[in-house]
Coordinates of C-alpha atoms in Angstrom, one line a residue:
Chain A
X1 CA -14.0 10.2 -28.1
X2 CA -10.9 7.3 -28.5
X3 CA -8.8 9.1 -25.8
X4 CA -12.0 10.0 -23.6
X5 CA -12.8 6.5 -23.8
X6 CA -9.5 5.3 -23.4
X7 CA -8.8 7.3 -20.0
X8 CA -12.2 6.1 -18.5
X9 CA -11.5 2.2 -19.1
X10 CA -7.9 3.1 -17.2
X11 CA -9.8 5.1 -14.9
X12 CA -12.7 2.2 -14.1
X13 CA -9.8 -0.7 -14.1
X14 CA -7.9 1.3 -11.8
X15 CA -11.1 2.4 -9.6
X16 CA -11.6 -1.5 -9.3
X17 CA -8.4 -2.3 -8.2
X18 CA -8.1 -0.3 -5.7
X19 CA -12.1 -0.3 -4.8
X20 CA -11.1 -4.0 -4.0
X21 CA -8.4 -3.1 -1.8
X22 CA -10.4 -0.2 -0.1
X23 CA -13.3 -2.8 0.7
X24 CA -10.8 -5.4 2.5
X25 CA -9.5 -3.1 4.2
X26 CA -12.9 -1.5 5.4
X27 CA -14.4 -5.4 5.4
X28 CA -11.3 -6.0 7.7
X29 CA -11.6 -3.0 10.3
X30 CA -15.5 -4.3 10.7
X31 CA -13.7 -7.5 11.9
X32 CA -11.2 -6.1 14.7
X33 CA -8.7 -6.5 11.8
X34 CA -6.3 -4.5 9.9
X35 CA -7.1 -5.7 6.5
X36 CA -4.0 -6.4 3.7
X37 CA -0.5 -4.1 4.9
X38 CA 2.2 -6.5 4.0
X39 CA 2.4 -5.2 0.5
X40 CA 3.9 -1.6 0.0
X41 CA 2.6 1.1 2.6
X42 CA -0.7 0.1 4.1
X43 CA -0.8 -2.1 1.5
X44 CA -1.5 -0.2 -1.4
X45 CA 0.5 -2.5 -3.5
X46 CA -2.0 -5.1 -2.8
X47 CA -3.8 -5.0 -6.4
X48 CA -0.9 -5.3 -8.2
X49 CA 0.2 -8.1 -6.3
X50 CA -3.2 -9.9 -7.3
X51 CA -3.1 -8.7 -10.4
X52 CA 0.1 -10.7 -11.0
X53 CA -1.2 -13.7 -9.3
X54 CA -4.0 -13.4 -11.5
X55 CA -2.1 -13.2 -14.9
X56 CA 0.4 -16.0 -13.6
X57 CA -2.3 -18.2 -12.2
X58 CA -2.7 -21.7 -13.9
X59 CA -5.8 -21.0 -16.7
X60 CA -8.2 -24.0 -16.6
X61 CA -10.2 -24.9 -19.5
X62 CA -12.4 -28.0 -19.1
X63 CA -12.1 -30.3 -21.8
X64 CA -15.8 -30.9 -22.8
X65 CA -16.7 -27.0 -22.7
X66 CA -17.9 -25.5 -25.3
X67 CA -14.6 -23.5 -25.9
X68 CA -15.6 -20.2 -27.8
X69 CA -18.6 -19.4 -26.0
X70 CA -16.4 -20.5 -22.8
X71 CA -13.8 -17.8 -23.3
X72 CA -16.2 -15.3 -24.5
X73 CA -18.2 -15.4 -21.5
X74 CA -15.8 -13.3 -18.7
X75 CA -15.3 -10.8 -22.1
X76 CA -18.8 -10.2 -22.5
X77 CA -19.3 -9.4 -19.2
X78 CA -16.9 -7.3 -18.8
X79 CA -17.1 -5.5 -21.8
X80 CA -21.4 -4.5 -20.8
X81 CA -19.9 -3.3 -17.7
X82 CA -17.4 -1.4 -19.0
X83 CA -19.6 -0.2 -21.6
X84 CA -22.2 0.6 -19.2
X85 CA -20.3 3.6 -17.9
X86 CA -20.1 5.7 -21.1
X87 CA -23.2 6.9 -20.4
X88 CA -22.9 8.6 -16.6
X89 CA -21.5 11.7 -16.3
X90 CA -19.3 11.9 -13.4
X91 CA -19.4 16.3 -13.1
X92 CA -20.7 19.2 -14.7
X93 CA -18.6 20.1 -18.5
X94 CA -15.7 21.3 -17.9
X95 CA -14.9 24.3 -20.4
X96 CA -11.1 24.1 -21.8
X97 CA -10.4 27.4 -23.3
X98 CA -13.0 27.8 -25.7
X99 CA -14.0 24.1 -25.8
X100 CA -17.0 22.1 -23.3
X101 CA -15.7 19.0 -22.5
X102 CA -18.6 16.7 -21.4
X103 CA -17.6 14.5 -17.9
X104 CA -18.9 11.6 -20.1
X105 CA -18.4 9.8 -22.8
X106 CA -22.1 10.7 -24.3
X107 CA -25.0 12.2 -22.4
X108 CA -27.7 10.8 -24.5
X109 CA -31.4 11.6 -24.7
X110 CA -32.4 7.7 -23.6
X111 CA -29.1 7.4 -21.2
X112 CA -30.9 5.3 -18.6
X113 CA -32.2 3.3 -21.3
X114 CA -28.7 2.5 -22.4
X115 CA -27.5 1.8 -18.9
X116 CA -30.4 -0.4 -18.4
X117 CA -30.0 -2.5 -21.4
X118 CA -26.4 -2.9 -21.0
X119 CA -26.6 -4.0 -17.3
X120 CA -29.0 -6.2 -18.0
X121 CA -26.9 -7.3 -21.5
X122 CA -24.2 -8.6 -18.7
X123 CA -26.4 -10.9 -17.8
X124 CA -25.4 -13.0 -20.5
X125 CA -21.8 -13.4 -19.9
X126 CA -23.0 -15.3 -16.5
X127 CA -25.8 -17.2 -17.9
X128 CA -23.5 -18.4 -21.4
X129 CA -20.4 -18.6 -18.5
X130 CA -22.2 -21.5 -16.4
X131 CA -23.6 -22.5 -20.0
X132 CA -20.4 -23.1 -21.5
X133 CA -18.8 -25.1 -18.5
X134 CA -20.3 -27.7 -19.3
X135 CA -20.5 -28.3 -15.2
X136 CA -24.3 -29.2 -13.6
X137 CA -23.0 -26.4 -10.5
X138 CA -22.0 -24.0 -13.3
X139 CA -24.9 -24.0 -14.9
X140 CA -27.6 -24.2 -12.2
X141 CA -25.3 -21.2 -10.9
X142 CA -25.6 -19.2 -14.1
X143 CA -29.4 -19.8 -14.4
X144 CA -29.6 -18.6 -10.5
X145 CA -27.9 -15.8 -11.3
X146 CA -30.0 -14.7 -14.0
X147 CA -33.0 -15.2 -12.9
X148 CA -31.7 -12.9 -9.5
X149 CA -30.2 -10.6 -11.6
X150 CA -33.3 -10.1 -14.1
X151 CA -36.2 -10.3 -11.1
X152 CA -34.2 -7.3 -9.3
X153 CA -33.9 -5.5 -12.9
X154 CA -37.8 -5.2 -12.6
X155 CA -38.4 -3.6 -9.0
X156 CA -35.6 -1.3 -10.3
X157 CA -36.8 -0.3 -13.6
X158 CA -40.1 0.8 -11.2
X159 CA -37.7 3.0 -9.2
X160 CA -36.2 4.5 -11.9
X161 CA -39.5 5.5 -13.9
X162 CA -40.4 7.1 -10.3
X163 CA -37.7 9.1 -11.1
X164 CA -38.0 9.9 -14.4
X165 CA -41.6 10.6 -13.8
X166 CA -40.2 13.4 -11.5
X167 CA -37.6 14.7 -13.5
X168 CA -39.2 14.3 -16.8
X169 CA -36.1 13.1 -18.9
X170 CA -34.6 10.3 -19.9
X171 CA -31.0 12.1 -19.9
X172 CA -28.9 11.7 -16.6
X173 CA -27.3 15.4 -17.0
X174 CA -31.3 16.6 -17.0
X175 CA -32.1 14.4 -14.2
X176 CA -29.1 15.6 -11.8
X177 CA -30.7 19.2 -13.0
X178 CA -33.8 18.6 -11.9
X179 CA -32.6 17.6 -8.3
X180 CA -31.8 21.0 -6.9
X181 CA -33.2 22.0 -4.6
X182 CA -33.8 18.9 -3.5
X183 CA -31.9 15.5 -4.2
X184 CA -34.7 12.8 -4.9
X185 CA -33.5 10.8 -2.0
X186 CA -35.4 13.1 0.0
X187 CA -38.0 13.2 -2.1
X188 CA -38.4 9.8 -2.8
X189 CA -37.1 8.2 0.6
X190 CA -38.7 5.3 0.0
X191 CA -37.9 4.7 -3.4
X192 CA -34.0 5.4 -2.7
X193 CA -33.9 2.7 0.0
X194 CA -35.9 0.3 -2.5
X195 CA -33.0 1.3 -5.3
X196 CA -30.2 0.7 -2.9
X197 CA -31.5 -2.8 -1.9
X198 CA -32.6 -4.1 -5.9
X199 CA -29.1 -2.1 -6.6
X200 CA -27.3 -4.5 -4.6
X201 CA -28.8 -7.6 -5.6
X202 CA -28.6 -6.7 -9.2
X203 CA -24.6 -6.4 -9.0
X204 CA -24.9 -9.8 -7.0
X205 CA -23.5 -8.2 -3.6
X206 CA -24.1 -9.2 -0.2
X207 CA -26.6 -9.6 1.2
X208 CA -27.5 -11.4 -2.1
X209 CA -24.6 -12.7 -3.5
X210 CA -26.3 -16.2 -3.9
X211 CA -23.8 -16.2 -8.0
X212 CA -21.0 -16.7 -5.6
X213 CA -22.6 -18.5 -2.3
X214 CA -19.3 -19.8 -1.9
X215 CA -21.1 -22.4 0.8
X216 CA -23.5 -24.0 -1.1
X217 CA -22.5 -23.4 -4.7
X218 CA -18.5 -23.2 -4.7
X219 CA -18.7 -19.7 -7.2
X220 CA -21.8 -20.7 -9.1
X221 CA -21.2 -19.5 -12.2
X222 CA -17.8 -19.2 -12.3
X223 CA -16.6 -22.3 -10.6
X224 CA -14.9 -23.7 -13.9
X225 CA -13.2 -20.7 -14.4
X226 CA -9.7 -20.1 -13.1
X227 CA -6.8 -17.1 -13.0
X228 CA -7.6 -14.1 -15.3
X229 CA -11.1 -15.4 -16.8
X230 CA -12.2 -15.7 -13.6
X231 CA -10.6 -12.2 -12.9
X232 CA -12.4 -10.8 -15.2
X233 CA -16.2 -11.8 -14.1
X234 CA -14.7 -10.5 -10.6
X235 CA -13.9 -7.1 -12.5
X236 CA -17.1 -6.7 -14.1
X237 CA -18.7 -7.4 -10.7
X238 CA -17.1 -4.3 -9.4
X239 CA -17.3 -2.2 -12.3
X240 CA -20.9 -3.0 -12.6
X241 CA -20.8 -1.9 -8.7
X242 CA -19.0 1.2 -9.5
X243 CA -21.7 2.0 -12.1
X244 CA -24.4 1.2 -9.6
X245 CA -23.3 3.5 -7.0
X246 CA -22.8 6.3 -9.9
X247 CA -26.3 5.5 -10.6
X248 CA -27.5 6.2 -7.3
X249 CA -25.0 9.6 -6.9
X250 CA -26.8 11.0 -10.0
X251 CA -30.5 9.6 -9.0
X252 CA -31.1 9.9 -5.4
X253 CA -28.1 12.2 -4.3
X254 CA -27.8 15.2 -6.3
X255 CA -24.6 13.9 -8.6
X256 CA -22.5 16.4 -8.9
X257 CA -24.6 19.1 -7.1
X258 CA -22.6 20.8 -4.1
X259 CA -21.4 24.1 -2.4
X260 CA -19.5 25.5 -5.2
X261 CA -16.0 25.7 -2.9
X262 CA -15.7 22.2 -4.7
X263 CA -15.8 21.4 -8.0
X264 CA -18.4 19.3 -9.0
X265 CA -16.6 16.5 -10.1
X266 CA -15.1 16.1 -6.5
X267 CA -18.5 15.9 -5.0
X268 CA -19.2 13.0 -7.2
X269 CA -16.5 11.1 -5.7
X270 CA -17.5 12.0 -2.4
X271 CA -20.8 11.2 -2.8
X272 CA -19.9 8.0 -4.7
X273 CA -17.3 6.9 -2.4
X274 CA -19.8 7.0 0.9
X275 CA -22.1 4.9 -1.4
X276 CA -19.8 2.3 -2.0
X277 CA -18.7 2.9 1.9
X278 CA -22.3 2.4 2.4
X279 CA -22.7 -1.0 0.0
X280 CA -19.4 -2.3 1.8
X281 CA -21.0 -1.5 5.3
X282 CA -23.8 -4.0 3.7
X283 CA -21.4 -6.6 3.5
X284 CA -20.3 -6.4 6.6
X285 CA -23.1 -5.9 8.8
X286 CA -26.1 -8.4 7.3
X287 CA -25.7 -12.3 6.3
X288 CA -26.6 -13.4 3.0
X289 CA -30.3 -14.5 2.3
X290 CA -31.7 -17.7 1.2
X291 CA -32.4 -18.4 -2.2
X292 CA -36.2 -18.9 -1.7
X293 CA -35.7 -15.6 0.7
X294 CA -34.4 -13.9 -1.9
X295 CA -37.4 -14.7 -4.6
X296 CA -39.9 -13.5 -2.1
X297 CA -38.3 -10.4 -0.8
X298 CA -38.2 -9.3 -4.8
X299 CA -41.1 -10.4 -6.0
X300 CA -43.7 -10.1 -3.0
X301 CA -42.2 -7.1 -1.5
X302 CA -39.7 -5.2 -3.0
X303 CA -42.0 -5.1 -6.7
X304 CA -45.3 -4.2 -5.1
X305 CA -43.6 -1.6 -3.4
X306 CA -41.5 0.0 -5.9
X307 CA -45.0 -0.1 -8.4
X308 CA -46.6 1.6 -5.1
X309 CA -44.1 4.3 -5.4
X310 CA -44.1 4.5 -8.7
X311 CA -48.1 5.3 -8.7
X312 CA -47.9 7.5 -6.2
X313 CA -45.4 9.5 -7.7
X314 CA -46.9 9.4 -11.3
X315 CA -50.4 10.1 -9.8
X316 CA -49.1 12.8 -7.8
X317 CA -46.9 14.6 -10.7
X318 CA -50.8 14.0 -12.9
X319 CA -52.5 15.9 -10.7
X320 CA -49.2 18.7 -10.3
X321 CA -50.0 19.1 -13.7
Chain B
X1 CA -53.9 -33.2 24.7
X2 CA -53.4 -29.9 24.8
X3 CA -55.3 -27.6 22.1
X4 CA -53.0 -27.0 19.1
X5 CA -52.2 -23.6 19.1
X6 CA -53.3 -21.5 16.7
X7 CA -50.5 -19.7 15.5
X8 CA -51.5 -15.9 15.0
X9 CA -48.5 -14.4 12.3
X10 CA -47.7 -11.2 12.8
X11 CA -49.0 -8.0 11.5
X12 CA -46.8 -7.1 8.2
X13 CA -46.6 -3.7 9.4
X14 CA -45.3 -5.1 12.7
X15 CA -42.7 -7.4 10.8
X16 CA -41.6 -4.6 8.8
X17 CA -40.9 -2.9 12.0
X18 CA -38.6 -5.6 13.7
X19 CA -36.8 -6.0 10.7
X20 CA -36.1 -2.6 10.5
X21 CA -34.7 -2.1 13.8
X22 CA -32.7 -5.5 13.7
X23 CA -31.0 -4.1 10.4
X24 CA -30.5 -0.6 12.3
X25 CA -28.9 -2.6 15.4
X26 CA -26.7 -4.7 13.0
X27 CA -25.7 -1.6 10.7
X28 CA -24.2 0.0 14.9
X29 CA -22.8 -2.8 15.7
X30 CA -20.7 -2.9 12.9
X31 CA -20.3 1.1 12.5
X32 CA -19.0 0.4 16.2
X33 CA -16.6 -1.8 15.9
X34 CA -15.1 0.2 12.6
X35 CA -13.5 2.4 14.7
X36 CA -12.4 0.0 17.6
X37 CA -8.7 -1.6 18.3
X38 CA -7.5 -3.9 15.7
X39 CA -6.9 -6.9 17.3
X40 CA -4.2 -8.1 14.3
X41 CA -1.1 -9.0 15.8
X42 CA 1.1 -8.2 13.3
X43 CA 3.0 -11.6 13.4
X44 CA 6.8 -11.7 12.3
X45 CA 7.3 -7.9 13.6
X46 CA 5.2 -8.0 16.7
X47 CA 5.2 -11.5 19.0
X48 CA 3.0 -12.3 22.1
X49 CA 4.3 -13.3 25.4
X50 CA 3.6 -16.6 25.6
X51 CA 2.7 -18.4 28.7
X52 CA 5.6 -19.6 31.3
X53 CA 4.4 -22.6 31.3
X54 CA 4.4 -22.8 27.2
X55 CA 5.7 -26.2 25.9
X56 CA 7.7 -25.9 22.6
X57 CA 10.6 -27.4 21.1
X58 CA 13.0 -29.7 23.5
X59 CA 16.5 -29.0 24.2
X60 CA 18.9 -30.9 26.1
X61 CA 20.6 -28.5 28.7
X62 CA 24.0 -28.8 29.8
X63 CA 26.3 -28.0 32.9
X64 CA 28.0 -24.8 32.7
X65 CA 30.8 -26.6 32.5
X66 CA 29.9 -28.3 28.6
X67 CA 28.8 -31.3 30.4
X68 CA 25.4 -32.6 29.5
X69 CA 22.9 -33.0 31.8
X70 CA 21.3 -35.7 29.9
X71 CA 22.7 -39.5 31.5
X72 CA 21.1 -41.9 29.0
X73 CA 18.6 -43.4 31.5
X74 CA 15.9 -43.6 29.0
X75 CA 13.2 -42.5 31.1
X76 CA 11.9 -39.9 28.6
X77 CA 11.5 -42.6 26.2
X78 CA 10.1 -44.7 28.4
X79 CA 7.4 -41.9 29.3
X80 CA 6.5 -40.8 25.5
X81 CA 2.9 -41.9 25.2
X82 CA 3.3 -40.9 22.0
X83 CA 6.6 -42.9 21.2
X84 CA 8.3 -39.8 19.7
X85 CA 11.8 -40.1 21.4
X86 CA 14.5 -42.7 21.1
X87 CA 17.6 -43.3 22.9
X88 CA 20.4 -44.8 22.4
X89 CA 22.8 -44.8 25.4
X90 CA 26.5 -45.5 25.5
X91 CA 29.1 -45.9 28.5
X92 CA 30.9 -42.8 29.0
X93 CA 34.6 -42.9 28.4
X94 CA 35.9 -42.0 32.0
X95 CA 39.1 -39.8 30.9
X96 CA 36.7 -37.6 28.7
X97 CA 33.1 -38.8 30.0
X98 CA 30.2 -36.7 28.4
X99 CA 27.9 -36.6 31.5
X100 CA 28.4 -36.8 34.8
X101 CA 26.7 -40.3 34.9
X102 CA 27.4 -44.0 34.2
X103 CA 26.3 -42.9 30.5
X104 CA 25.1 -40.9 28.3
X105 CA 23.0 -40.1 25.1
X106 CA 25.0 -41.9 22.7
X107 CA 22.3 -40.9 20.1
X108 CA 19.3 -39.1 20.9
X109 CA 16.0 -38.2 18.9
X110 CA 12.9 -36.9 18.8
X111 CA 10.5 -37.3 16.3
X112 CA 8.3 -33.6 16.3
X113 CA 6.3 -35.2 13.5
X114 CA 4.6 -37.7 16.8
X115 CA 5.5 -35.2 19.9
X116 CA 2.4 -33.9 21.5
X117 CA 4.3 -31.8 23.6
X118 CA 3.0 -33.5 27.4
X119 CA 5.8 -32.4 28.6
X120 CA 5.8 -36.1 30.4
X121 CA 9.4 -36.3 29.0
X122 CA 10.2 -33.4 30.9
X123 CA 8.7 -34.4 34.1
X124 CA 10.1 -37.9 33.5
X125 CA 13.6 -36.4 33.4
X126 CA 15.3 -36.9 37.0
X127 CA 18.6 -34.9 35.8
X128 CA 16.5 -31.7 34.6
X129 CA 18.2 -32.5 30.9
X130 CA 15.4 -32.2 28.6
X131 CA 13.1 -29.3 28.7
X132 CA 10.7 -27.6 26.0
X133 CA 11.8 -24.3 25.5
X134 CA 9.3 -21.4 24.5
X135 CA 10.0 -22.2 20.4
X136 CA 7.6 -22.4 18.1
X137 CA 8.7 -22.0 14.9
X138 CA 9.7 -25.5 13.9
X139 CA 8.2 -25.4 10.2
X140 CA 10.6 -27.5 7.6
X141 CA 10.6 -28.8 4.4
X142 CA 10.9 -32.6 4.7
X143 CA 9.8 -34.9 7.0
X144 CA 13.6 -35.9 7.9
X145 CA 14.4 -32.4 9.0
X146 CA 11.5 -33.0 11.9
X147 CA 13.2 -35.8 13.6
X148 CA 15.4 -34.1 16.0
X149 CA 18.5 -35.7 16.9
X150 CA 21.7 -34.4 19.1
X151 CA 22.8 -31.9 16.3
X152 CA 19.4 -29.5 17.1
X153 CA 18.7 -30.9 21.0
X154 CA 22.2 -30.8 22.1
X155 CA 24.6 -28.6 20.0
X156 CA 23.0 -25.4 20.6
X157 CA 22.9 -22.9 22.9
X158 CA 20.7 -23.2 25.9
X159 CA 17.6 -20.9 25.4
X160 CA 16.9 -20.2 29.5
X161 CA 19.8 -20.8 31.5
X162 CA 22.6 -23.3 32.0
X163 CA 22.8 -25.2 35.7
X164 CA 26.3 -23.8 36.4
X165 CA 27.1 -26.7 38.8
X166 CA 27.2 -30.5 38.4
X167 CA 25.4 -31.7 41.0
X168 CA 26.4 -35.3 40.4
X169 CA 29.8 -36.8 41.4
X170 CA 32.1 -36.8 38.3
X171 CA 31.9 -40.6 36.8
X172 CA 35.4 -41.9 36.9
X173 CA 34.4 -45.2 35.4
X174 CA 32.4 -48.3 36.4
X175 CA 34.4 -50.0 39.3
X176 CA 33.3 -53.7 39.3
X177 CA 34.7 -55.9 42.7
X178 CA 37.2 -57.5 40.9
X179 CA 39.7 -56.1 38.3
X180 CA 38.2 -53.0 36.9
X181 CA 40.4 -51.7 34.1
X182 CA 42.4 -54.1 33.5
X183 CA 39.7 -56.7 31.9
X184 CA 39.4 -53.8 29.5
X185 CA 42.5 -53.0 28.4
X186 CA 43.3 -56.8 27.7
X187 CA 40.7 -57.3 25.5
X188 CA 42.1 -54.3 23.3
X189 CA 39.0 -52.2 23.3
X190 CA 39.9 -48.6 22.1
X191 CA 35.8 -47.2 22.5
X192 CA 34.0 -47.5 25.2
X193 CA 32.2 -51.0 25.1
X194 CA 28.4 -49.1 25.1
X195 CA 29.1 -47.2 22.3
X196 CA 30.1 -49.9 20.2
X197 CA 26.7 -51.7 21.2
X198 CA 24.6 -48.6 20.7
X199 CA 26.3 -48.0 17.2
X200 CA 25.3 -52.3 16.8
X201 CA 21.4 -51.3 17.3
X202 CA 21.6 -48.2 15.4
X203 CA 23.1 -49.8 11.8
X204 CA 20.4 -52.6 12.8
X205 CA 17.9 -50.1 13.0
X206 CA 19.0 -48.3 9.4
X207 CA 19.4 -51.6 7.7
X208 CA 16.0 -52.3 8.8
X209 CA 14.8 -49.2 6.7
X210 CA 14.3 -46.3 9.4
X211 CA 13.9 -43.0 8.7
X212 CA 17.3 -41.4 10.4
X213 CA 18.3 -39.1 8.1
X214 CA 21.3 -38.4 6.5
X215 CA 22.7 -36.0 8.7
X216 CA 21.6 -37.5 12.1
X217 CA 23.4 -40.8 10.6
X218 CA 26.8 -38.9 9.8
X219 CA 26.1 -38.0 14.0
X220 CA 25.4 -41.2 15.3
X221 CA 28.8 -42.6 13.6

């Protein structure tokens, strides 16, 4: 359990890293550019190099913050997103010789229930973040960001009950199960788009990464925090979008399902990597919505329709008996 | 007046639909341009041709011969609107004259920190002498190093070409009506007498706290 859990926090630090460096490269080649290539072969020394520059970088603490809660912020964060991933399976058990060897570090009966309340757990690290600052733009960043990240949280809990409706477990190995023949995205087209769209927002990515709004806000949230504090709210950003992107592999796509000339595990990645292809495609293709924008595309259209879904699906699987 | 216009908003179903094919035209754009040229120049490895007609950094050319082009008339200076370029001319000493001319840039420098690169200097220029070369790296450390002086504009090699001829008559000294070198050698001049006048303004000029630096000083003396 220490060793499984050990490999996957090296596995999700190292996914970040170099999930960062795939989406500026991919960010760059939707902007006639080449992206970073200066450091090592196509620049796949790039994360180190900002890693350094993160760990080297001057650490600013502002003198009337509220220090403990201040520093604990980035850690609490990023420990809910790391944490968050203990529950996904990334393949099918793998048998060792005579042992099974569970893809994950528990499959638990309530597993979405665990993913939920530890995304939404991260919360907190943003909200106590801006808090702690003791800034007016860290703060009203913080409270922004919670109240986009929690309004999201409710038109996707709607999609995922959809889904659990249809699969009838709360356990993410049953639901992948339950997807064959067909992967829910097809089933639940509607609901799948909805989930991709409150998916984004919830991890704060464009088209609704008002946290950050850079123009308006300079980092929201973070804007106190400098080199590897602020590094670390970055990581949990993309570790939480990792997790989302797992989230939709194993709800909407199948997870591991595949031809068997792959193993399964490999069809996860493939499946995960075109979503985060997809979530970077976002980025690049549609500008970032309005704060008021935002509020009303959650609340007056994304929620009715998820709960329209949801009904349909729940009324529908009544009546199947 | 006119009626106000009652303004009808669209069907929901209808808006729905535009958004959904504005996203889908967005979402090709982008896919299209994913897989088009890079349009990166990858800088230090890989430089554009600039234009011929490019204005970088000035040099002063000189005569195949090691002669320089450059007579001291001044007419650059006079032609910098933006008062970058100062020079300081001197008489040329007839058995080993500098230029061709009556003179020549005793001291000579630009200040890059003011130039706008015109290129007025260079049209101003009746002996061809200054020209702005195709450089563009000209990035330095202090604010000294930008003032160009006859170290940087003179002492290097010509980027283009060098004029192999001297088109001027050789100067072989100024000939006034009456006496002409004797005067000089009784009143025991060893340097030309401009030189010792341009060096006169230049010390003025540094005692009066200018910014020649230390190395453009160690040429002007």
């Amino acid at each position: 359990m220490a060793a499984k859990s050990l490999i996957l926090v090296l596995l999700l630090l190292g996914t970040f890293a170099y999930l960062m460096l795939f989406e500026r490269k991919i960010l760059g080649f939707f902007q006639f550019r080449l992206g970073p290539n200066r450091t090592g072969p196509w620049g796949l020394l790039q994360p180190v190099a900002d890693g350094v520059k993160a760990l080297i970088k001057e650490d600013v603490i502002p003198a009337e913050a509220d220090r403990l809660i201040y520093l604990l912020a980035p850690g609490i964060s990023l420990f809910m997103a790391l944490a968050a991933y203990a529950v996904i399976p990334v393949g099918p058990p793998v048998h060792i010789g005579r042992y099974t060897v569970p893809l994950s570090i528990a499959d638990p009966g309530a597993g979405i229930l665990v993913l939920l309340a530890f995304t939404s757990l991260g919360i907190y690290g943003v909200a106590l973040g801006g808090w702690a600052s003791q800034s007016k733009y860290a703060l009203l960043g913080g409270l922004r960001a919670s109240a986009q990240l929690i309004s999201y949280e409710i038109a996707m809990a709607m999609n995922l009950l959809a889904v659990l409706v249809m699969a009838g477990s709360l356990r993410l190995s049953d639901i992948v199960a339950a997807q064959s023949p067909y992967p829910y995205a097809l089933v639940q087209p509607l609901g799948f788009v909805i989930y991709l769209i409150t998916a984004s927002a919830e991890v704060a990515r464009a088209p609704f990464d008002l946290p950050e709004a850079e123009t308006e806000l300079v980092a929201g949230y973070h804007t106190e925090y400098s080199g590897l504090r602020m590094a670390m709210f970055v990581m949990a950003e993309y570790v939480n979008l990792i997790t989302q992107a797992s989230l939709v592999t194993l709800l909407y796509l199948g997870g591991w399902a595949g031809p068997s000339w792959l193993p399964g595990v490999v069809w996860f990645l493939l499946k995960l990597g075109a979503v985060l292809f997809f979530f970077i495609w976002v980025r690049a293709t549609v500008p970032r919505l309005r704060y008021d924008q935002l509020m009303a595309l959650g609340w007056k259209v994304l929620l009715p329709l998820s709960v329209a879904n949801l009904l349909a699906y729940a009324g529908w699987a009544a009546l199947a008996g | 007046m006119a009626a106000p216009v009652e303004r009808v908003p669209p069907e929901a179903g209808a808006r729905a639909w535009k958004v959904a094919r504005g996203l889908a035209k967005g979402f090709g754009t982008t896919l299209r341009i994913l897989w088009q040229r890079k349009h990166t120049i990858q800088y230090p490895d890989r430089r554009r041709e600039r234009s011929a007609r490019f204005r970088g950094r000035h040099e002063l050319r000189r005569y195949a011969n090691g002669q320089e082009m450059c007579v001291g008339c001044e007419l650059c200076q006079v032609a910098c609107p933006a008062n970058a370029i100062t020079v300081y001319a001197a008489e040329n000493d007839p058995r080993h004259p500098h230029s061709p001319g009556e003179r020549y840039a005793f001291a000579y420098e630009i200040d890059m920190l003011r130039c706008i690169y015109c290129g007025l200097c260079e049209e101003a220029c009746p002996t061809g002498a200054l020209h702005l070369t195709q450089e563009y790296e000209m990035a330095a450390f202090s604010r000294d190093a930008l003032v160009y002086g006859r170290r940087i504009l003179v002492d290097r090699e010509a980027t283009e070409f060098t004029v192999p001829e001297v088109v001027y008559p050789p100067f072989e000294g100024r000939r006034p009506p009456e006496a002409p070198e004797a005067g000089r050698e009784r009143a025991g001049v060893t340097a030309p007498a401009g030189e010792q006048e341009a060096q006169r303004a230049l010390s003025r000029r540094q005692d009066a706290g200018s910014c020649v630096p230390e190395e453009r000083r160690a040429v002007a003396s």
